PDB file of C-alpha atoms in Angstrom:
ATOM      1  CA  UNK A   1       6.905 -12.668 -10.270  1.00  0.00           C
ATOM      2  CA  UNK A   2       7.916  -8.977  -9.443  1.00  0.00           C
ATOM      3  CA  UNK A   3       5.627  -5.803 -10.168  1.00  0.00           C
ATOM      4  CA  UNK A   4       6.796  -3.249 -11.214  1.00  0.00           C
ATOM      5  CA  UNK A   5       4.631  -0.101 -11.358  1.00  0.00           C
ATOM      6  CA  UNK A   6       5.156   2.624 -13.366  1.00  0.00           C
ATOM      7  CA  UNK A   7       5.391   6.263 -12.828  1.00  0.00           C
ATOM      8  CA  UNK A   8       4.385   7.697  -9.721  1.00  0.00           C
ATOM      9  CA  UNK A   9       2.961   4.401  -8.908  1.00  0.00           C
ATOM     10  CA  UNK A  10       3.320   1.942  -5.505  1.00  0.00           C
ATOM     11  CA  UNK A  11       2.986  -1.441  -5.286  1.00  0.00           C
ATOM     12  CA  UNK A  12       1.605  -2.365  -1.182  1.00  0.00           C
ATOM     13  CA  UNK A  13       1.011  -5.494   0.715  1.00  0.00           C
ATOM     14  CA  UNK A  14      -1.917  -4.838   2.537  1.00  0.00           C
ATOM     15  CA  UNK A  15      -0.838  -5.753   6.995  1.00  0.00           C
ATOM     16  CA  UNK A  16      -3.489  -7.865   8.200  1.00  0.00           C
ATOM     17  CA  UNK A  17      -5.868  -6.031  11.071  1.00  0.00           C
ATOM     18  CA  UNK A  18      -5.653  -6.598  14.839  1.00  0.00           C
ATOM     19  CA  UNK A  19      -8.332  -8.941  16.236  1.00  0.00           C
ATOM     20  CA  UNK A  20      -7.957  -8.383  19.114  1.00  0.00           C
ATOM     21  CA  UNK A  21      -8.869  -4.471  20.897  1.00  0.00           C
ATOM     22  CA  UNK A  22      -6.801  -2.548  23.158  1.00  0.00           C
ATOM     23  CA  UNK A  23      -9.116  -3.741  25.965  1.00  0.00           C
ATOM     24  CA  UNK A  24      -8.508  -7.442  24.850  1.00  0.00           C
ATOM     25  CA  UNK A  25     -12.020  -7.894  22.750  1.00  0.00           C
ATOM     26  CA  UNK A  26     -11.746 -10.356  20.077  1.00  0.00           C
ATOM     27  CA  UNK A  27     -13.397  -8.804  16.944  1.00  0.00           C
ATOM     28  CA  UNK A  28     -14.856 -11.320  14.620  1.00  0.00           C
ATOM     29  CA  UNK A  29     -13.776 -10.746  11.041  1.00  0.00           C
ATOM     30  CA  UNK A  30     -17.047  -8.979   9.943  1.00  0.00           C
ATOM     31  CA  UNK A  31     -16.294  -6.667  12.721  1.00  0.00           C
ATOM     32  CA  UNK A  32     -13.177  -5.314  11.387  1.00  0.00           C
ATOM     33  CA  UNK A  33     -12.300  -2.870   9.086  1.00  0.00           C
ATOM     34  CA  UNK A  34     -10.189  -3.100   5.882  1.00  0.00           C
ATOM     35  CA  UNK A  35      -6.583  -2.770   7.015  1.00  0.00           C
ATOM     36  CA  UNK A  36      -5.151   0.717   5.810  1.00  0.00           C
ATOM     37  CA  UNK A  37      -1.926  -0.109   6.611  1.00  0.00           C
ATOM     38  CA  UNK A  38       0.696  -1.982   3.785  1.00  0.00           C
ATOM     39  CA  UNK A  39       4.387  -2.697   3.423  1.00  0.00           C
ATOM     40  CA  UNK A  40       5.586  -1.299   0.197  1.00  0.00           C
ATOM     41  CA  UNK A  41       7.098  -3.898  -2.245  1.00  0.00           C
ATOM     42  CA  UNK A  42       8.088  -2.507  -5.313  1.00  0.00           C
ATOM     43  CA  UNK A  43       8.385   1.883  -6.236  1.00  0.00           C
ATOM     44  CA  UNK A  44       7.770   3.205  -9.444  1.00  0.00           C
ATOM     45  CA  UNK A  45      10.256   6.202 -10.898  1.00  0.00           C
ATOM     46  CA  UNK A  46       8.419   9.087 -10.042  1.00  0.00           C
ATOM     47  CA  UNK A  47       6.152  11.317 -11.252  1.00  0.00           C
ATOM     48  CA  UNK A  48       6.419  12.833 -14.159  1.00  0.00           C
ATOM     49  CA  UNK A  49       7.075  16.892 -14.096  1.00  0.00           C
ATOM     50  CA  UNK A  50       6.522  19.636 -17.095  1.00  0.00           C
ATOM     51  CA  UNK A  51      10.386  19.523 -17.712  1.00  0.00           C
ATOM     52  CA  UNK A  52      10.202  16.005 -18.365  1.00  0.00           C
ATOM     53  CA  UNK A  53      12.539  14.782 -15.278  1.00  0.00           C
ATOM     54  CA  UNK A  54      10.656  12.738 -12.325  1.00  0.00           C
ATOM     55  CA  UNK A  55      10.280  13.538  -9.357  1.00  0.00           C
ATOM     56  CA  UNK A  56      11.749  11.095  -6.953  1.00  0.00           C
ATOM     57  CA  UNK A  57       9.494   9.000  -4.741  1.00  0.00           C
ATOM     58  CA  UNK A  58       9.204  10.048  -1.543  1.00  0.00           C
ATOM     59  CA  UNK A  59       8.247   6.137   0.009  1.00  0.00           C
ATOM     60  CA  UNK A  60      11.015   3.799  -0.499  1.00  0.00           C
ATOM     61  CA  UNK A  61      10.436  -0.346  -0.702  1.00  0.00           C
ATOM     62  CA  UNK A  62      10.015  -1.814   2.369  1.00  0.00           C
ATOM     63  CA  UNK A  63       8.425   1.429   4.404  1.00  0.00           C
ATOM     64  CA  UNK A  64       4.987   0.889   6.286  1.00  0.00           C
ATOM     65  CA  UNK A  65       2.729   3.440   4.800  1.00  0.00           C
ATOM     66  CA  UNK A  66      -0.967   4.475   5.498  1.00  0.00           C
ATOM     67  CA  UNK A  67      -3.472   5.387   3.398  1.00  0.00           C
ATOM     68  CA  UNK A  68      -6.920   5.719   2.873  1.00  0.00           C
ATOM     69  CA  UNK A  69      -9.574   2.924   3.083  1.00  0.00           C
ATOM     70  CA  UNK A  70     -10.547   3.154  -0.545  1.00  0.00           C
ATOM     71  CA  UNK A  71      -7.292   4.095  -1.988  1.00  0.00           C
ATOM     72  CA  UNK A  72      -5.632   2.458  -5.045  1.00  0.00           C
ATOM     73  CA  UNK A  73      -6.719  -0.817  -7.202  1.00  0.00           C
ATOM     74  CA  UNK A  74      -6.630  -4.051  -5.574  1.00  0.00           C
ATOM     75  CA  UNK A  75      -4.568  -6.994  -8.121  1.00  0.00           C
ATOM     76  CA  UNK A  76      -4.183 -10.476  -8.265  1.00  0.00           C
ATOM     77  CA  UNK A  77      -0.785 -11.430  -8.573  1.00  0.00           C
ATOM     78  CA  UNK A  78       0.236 -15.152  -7.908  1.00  0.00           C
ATOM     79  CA  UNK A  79      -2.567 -16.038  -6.093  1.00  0.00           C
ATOM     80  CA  UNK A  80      -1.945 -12.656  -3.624  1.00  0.00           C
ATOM     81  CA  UNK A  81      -3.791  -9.663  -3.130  1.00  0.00           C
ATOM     82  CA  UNK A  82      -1.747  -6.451  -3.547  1.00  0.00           C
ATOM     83  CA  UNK A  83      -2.477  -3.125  -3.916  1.00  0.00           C
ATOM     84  CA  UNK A  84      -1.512  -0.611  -6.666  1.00  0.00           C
ATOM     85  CA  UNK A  85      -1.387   3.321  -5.231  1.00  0.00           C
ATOM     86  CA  UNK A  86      -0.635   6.594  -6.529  1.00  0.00           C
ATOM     87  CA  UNK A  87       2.179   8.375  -4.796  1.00  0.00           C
ATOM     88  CA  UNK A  88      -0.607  11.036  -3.422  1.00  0.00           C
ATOM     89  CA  UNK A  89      -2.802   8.359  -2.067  1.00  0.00           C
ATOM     90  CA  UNK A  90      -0.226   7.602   0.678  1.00  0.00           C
ATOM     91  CA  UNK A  91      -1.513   9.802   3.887  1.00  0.00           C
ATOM     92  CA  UNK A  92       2.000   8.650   6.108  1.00  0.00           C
ATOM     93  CA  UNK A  93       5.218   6.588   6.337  1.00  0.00           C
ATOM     94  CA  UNK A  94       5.644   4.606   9.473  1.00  0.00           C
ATOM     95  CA  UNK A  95       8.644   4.378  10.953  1.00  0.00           C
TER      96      UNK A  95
END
């Protein structure tokens, strides 16, 4: 099933956190933090300006993009978790 989001809307994958530290530590998973990194799956058209054109999305499918820990609405889709974001909630594209 594809989502599509509307708007100025994203819909994100969330990447799975490293386990393992820089120094070689294995975290536990209590021990780690809620990955705030995603792969973007699906764009909506943009958000919506005075004139009534959109604006176009600055994120395109398929980009890595950060944002913050408590950004967006987490969905069910198909048995996977996804995330839905605003445009604005996305702090950076990874390239």
């Amino acid at each position: 099933m594809k989502v599509v989001p509307l708007g100025d809307k994203l819909v994100v994958r969330r990447l799975d956190p490293t386990a393992v530290t820089a120094a070689g530590i294995v975290l536990p998973d209590e021990a780690q933090d809620a990955p705030c990194q995603g792969r973007v799956l699906s764009v909506g058209d943009g958000a919506l300006l005075p004139d009534g054109s959109r604006a176009a999305p600055e994120v395109h499918e398929g980009d890595r993009v950060v944002f913050g820990q408590f950004a967006g609405d987490e969905v069910s889709i198909d048995h996977e978790k996804l995330l839905i974001l605003r445009a604005a909630d996305v702090l950076a594209v990874v390239r």
